[in-house]
PDB file of C-alpha atoms in Angstrom:
ATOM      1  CA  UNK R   1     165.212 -60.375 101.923  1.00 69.00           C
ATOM      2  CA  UNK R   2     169.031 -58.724 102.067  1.00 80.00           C
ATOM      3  CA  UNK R   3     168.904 -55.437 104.171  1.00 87.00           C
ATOM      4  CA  UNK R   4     171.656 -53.134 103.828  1.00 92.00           C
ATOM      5  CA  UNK R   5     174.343 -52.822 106.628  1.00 91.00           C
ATOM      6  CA  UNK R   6     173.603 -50.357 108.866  1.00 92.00           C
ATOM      7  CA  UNK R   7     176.996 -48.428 108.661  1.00 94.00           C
ATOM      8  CA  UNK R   8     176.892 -47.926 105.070  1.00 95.00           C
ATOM      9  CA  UNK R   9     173.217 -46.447 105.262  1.00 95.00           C
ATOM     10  CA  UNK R  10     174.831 -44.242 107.774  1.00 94.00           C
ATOM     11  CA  UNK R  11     176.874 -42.770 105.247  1.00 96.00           C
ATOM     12  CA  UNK R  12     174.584 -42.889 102.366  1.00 97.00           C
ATOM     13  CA  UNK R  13     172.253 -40.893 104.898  1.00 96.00           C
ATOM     14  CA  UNK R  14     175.237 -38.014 105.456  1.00 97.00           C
ATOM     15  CA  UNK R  15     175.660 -37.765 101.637  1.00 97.00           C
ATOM     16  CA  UNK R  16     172.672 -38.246 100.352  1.00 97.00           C
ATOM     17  CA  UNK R  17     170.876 -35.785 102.746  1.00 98.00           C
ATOM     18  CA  UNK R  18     173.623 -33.220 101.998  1.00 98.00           C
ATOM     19  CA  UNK R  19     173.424 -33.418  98.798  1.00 98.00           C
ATOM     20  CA  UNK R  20     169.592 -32.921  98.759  1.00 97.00           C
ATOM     21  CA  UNK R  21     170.097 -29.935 101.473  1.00 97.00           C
ATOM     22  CA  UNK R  22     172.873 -27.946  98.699  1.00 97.00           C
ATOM     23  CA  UNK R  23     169.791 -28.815  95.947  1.00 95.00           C
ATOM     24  CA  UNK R  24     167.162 -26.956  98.027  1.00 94.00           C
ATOM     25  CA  UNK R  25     169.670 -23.774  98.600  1.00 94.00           C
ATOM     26  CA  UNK R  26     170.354 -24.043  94.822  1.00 92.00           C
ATOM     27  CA  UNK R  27     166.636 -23.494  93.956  1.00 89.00           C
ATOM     28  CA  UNK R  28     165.793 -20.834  96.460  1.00 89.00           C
ATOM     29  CA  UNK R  29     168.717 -18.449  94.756  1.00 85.00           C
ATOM     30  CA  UNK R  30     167.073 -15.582  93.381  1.00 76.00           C
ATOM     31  CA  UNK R  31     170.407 -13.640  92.439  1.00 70.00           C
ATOM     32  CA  UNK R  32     170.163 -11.534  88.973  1.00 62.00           C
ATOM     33  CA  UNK R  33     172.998 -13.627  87.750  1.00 73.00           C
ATOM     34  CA  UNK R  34     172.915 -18.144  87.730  1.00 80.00           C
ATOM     35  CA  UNK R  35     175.017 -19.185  90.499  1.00 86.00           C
ATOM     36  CA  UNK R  36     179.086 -19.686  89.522  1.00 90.00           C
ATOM     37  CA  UNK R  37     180.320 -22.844  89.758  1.00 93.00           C
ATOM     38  CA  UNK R  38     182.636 -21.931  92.371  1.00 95.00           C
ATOM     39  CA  UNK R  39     179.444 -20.800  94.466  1.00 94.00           C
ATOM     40  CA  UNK R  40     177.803 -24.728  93.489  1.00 95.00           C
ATOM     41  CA  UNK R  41     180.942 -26.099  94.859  1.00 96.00           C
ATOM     42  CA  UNK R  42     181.256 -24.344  98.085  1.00 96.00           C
ATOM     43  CA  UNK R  43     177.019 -24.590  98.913  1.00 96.00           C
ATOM     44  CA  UNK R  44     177.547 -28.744  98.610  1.00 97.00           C
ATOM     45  CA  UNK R  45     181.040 -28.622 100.253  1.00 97.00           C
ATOM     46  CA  UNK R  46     179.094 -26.557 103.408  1.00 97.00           C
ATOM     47  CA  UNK R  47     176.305 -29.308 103.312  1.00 97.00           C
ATOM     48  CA  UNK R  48     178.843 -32.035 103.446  1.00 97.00           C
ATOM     49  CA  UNK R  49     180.174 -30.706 106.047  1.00 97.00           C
ATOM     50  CA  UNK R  50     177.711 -29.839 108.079  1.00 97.00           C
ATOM     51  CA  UNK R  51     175.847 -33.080 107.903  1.00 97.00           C
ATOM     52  CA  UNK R  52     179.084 -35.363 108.602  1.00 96.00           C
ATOM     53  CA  UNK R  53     178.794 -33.866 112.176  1.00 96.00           C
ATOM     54  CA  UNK R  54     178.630 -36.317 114.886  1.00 94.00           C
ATOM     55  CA  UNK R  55     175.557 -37.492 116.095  1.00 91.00           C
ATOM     56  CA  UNK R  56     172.981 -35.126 116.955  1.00 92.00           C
ATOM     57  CA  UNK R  57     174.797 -32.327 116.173  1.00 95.00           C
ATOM     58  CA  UNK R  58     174.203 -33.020 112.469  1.00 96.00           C
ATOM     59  CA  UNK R  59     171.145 -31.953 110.548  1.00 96.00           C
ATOM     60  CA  UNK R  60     170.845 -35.608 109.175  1.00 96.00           C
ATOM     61  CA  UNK R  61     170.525 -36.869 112.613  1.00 95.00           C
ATOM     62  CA  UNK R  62     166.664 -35.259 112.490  1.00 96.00           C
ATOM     63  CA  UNK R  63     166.004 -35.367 109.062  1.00 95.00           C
ATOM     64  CA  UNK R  64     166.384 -39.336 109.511  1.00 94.00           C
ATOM     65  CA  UNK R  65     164.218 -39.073 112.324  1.00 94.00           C
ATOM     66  CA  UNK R  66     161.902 -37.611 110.296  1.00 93.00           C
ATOM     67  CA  UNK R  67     162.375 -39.308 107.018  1.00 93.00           C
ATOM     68  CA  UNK R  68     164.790 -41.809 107.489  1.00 92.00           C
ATOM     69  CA  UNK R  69     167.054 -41.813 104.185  1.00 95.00           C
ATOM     70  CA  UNK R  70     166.291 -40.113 101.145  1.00 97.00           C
ATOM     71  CA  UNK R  71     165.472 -42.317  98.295  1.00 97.00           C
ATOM     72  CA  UNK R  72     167.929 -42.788  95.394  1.00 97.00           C
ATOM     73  CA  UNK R  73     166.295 -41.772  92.964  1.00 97.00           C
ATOM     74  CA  UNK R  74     165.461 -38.160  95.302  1.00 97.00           C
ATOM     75  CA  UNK R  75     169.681 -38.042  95.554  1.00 97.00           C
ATOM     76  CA  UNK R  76     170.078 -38.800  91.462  1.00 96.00           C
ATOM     77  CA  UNK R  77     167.135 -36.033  90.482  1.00 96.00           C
ATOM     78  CA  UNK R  78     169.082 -33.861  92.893  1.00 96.00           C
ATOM     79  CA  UNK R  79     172.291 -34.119  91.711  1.00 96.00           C
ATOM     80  CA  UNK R  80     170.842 -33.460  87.972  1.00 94.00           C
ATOM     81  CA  UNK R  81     169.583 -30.483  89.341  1.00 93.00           C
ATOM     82  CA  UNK R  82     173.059 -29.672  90.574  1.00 94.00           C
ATOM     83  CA  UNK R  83     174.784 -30.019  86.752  1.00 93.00           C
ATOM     84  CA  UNK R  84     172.740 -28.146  85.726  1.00 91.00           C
ATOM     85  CA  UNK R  85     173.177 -25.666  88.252  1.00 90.00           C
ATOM     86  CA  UNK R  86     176.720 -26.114  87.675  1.00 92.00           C
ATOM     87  CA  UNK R  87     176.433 -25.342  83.725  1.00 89.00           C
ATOM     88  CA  UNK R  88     174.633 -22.233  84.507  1.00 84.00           C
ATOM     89  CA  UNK R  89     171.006 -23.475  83.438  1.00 80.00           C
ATOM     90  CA  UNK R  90     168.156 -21.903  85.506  1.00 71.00           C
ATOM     91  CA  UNK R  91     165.268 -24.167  84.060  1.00 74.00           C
ATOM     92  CA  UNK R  92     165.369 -27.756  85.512  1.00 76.00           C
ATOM     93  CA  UNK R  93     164.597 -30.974  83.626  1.00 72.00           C
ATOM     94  CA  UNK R  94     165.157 -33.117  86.687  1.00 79.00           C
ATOM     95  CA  UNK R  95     161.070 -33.445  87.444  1.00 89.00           C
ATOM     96  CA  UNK R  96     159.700 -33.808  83.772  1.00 90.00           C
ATOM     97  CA  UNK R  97     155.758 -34.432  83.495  1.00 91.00           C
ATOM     98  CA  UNK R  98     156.433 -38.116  82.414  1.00 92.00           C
ATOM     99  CA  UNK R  99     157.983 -39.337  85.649  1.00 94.00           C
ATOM    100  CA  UNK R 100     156.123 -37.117  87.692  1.00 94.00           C
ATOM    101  CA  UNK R 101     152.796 -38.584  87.197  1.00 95.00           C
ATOM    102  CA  UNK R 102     154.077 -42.135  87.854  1.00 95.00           C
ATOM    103  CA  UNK R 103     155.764 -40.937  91.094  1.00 96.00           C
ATOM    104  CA  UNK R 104     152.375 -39.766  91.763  1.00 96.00           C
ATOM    105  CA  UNK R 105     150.295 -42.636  91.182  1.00 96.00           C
ATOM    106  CA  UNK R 106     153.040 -44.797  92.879  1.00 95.00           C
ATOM    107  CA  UNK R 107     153.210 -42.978  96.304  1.00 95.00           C
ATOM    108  CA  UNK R 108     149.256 -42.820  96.205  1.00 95.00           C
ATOM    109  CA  UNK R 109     148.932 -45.917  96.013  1.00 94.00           C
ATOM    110  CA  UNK R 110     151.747 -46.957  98.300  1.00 92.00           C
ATOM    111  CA  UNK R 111     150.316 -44.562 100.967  1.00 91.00           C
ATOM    112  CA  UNK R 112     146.910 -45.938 100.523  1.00 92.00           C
ATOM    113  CA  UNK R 113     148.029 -49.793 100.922  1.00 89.00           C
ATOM    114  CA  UNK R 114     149.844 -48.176 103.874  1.00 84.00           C
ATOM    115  CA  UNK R 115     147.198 -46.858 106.265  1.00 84.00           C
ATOM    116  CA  UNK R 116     145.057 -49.605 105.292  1.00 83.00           C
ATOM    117  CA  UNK R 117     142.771 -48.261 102.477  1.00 86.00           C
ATOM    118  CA  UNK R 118     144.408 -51.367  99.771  1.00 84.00           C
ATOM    119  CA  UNK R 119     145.573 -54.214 101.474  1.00 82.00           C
ATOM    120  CA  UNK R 120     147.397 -55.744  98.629  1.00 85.00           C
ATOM    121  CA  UNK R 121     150.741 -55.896 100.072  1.00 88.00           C
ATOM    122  CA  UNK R 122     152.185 -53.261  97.642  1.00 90.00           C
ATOM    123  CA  UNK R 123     155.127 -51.923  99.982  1.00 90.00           C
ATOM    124  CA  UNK R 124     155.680 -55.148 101.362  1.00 91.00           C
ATOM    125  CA  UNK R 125     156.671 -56.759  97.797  1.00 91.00           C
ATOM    126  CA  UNK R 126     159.531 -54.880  96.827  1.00 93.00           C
ATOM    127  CA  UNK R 127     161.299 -57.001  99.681  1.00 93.00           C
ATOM    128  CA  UNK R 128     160.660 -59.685  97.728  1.00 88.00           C
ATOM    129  CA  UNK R 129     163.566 -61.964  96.638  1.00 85.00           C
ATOM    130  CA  UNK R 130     161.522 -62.508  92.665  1.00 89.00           C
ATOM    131  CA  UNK R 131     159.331 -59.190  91.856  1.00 90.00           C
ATOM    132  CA  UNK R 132     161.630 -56.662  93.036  1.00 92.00           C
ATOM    133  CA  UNK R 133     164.628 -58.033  91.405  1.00 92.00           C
ATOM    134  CA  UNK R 134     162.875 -58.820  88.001  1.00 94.00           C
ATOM    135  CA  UNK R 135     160.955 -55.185  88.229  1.00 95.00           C
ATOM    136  CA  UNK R 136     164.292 -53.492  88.938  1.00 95.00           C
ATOM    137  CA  UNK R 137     165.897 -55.354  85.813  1.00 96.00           C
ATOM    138  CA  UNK R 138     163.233 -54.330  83.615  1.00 96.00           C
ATOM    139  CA  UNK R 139     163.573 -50.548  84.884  1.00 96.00           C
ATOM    140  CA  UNK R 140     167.745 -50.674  84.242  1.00 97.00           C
ATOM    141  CA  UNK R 141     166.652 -51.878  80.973  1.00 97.00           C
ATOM    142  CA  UNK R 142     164.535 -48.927  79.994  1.00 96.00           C
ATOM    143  CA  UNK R 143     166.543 -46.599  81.207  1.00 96.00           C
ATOM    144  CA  UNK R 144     170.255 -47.571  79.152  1.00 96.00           C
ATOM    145  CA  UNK R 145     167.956 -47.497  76.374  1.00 96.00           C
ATOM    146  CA  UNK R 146     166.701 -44.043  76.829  1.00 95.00           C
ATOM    147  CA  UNK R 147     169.981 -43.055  78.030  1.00 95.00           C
ATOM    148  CA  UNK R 148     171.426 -44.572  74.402  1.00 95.00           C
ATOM    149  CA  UNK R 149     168.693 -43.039  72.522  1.00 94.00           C
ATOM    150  CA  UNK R 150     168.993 -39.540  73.960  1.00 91.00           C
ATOM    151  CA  UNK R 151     166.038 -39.327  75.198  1.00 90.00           C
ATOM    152  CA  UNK R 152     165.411 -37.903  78.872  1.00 89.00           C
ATOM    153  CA  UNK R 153     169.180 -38.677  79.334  1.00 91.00           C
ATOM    154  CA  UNK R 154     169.600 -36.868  82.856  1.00 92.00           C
ATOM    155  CA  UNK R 155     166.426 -38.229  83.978  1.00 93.00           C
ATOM    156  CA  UNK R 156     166.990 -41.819  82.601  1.00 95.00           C
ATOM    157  CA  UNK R 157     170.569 -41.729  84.851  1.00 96.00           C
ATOM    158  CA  UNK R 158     168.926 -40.920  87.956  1.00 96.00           C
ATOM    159  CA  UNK R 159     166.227 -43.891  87.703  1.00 97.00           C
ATOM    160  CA  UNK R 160     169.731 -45.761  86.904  1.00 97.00           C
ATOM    161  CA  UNK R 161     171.936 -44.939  89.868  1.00 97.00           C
ATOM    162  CA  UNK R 162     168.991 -45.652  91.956  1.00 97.00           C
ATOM    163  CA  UNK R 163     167.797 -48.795  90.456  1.00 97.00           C
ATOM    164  CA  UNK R 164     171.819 -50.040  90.583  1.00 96.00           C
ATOM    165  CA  UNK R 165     172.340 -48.459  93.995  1.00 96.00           C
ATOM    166  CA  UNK R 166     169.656 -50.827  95.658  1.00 96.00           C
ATOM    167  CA  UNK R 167     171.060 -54.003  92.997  1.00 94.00           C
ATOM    168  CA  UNK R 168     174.591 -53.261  94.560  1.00 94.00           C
ATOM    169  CA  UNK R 169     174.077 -51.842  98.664  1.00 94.00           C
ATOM    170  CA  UNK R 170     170.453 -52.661  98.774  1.00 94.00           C
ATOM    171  CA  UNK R 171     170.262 -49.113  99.851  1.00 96.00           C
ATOM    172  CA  UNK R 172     168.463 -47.418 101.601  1.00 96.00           C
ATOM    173  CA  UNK R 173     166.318 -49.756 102.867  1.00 94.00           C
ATOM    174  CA  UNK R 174     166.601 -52.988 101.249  1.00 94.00           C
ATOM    175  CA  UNK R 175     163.346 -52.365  99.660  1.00 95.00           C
ATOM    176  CA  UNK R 176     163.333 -51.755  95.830  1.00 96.00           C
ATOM    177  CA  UNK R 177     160.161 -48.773  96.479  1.00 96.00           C
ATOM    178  CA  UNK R 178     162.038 -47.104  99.307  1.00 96.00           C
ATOM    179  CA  UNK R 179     165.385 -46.754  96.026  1.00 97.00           C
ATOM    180  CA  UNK R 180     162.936 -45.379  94.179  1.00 97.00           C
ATOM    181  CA  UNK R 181     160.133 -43.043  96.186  1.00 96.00           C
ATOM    182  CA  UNK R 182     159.982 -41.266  99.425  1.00 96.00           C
ATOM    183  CA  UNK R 183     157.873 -38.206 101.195  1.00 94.00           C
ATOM    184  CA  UNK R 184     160.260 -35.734  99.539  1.00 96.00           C
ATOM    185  CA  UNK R 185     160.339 -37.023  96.318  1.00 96.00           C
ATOM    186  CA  UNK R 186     156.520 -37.390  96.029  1.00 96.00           C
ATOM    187  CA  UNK R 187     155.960 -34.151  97.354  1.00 95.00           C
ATOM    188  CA  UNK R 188     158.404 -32.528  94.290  1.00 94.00           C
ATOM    189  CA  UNK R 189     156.472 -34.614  91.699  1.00 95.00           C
ATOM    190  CA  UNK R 190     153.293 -33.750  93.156  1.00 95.00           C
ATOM    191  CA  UNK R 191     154.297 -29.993  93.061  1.00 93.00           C
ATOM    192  CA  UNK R 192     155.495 -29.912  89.422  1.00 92.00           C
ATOM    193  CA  UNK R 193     152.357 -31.445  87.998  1.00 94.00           C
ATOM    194  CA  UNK R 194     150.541 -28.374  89.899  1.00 95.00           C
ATOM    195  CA  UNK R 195     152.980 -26.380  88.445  1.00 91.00           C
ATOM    196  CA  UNK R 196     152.745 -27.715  85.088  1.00 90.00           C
ATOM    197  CA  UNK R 197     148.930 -27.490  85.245  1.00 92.00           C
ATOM    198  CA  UNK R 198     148.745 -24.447  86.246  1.00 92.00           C
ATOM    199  CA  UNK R 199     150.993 -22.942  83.265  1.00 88.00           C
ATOM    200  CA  UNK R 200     148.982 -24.586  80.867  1.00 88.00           C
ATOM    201  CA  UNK R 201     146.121 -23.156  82.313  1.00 89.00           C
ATOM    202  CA  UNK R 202     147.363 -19.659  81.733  1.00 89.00           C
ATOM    203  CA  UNK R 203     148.743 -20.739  78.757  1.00 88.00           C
ATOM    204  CA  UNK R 204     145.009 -21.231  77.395  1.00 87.00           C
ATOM    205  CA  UNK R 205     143.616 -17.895  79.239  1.00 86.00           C
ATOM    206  CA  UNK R 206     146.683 -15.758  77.468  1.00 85.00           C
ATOM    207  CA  UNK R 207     145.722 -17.559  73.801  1.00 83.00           C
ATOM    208  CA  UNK R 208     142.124 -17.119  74.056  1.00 81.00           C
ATOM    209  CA  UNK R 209     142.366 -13.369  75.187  1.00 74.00           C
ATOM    210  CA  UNK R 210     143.138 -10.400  72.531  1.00 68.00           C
ATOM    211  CA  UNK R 211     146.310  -9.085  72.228  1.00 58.00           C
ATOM    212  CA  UNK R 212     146.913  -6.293  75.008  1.00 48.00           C
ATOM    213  CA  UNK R 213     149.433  -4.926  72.617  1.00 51.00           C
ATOM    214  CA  UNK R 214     147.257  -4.445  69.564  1.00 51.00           C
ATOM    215  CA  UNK R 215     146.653  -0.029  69.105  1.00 50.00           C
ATOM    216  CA  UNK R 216     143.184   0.635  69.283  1.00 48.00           C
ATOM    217  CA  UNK R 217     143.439   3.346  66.512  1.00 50.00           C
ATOM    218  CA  UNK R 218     145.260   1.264  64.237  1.00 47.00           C
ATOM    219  CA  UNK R 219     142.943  -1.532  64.533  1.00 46.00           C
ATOM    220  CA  UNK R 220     139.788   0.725  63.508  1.00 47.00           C
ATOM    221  CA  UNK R 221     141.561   2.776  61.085  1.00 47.00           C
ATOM    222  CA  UNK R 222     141.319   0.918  58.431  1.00 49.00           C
ATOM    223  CA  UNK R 223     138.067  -0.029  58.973  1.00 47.00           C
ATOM    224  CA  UNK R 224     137.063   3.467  59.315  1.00 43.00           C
ATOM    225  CA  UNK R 225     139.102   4.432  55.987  1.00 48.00           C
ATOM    226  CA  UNK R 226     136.338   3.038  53.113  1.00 50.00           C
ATOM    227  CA  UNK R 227     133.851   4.607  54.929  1.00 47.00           C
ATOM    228  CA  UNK R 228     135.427   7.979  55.089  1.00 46.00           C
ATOM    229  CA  UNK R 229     136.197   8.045  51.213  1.00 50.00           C
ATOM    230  CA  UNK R 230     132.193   6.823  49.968  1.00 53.00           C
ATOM    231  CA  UNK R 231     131.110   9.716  52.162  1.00 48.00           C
ATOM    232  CA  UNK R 232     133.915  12.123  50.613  1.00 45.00           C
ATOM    233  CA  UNK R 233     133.045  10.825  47.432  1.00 52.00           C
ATOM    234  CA  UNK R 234     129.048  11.086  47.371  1.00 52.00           C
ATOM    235  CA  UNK R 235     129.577  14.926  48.669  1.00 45.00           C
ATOM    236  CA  UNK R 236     131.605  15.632  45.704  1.00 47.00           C
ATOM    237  CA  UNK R 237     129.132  14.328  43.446  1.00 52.00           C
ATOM    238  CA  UNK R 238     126.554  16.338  45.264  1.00 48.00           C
ATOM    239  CA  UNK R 239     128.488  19.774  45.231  1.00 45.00           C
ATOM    240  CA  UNK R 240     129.512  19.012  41.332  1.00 48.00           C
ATOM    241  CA  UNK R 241     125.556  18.478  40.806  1.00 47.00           C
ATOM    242  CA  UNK R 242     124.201  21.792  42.136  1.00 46.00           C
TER     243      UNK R 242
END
């Protein structure tokens, strides 16, 4: 087991935890028009700055108390978030449906082999010196292939950078689940599978109810119309009789 020295998780704690801070002001704009690139720029130059304050004075000095360092893969889906940002894109692909659900399964059942409920050891083994190294190989893998084949690019480079920040630095914590999933992280997947379920849900209400947009008169005027001309029609033939 290789833990990271502790002056470089200092830093990776500053940047990382800015960069997640500009992320979150990102998403809560709300401005008519996407946010300029000169306005991306200056929100992640602010957080950089504000969390390279020393010691307590910076807001990384309690969010490590509270979560220690974000995980690299959190830092990679943030910075996605940020091109985009950057580009002028509202909708984010950073959180697709795919990875959430096996961010969700994985921190379940981390957090369950945590407080006791599994006791299978599952945290413990990505310290180890022949699973974690062999799963994290098999993950690079995956992801230059989907990164070659186009598919889930931006996603498939965050998994990356994480994957080859904890090969390289062994950061953040010298455990290969700790690169890859944190609070934060499992919290965002967690919300945009409720998200996503819940927009398929009114998906399916909106398809199954009638069209609010259909005119009632037009939709029982031609039903209306045959019925009209028989009764025109037998009249005639009963005024042309007498």
């Amino acid at each position: 087991m290789t833990l990271p020295d502790l002056a470089s998780q200092i830093v990776y704690g500053r940047i990382g935890w800015a960069i997640v801070a500009a992320t979150v002001v990102c998403a809560l704009w709300r401005g008519a028009a996407p946010l300029s690139r000169a306005a991306v720029a200056a929100i992640l130059g602010g957080a950089l700055a504000l969390m390279a304050l020393p010691g307590n004075l910076s807001p990384a000095w309690y969010l490590g108390l509270a979560f220690q360092y974000p995980s690299g893969l959190l830092v990679g889906c943030c910075l996605v978030r940020l091109t985009e940002r950057w580009n002028g894109a509202r909708r984010s692909a950073a959180m697709p449906p795919s990875l959430a659900g096996v961010l969700a399964v994985a921190g379940t059942l981390l957090y369950l082999d945590a407080v006791g409920f599994l006791t299978s050891g599952y945290y413990y083994a990505g310290f180890g010196g022949v699973l974690a190294p062999v799963v994290a190989v098999i993950i690079a893998c995956a992801c230059a292939l989907a990164i070659v084949r186009n598919h889930g690019r931006g996603t498939a480079a965050a998994v990356l950078g994480a994957v080859v920040l904890f090969s390289v630095l062994r950061l953040p914590s010298g455990n290969l689940w700790d690169a890859l999933l944190d609070p934060l992280l499992f919290g965002w997947a967690i919300a945009a599978l409720l998200v996503g379920a819940l927009r398929r849900r009114r998906r399916r209400v909106t398809d199954r109810s009638p069209s609010s947009h259909s005119d009632p008169d037009s939709a029982s005027g031609p039903a209306l119309q045959p019925i009209a001309a028989e009764h025109f029609t037998s009249l005639k033939e009963q005024v042309g009789g007498q």
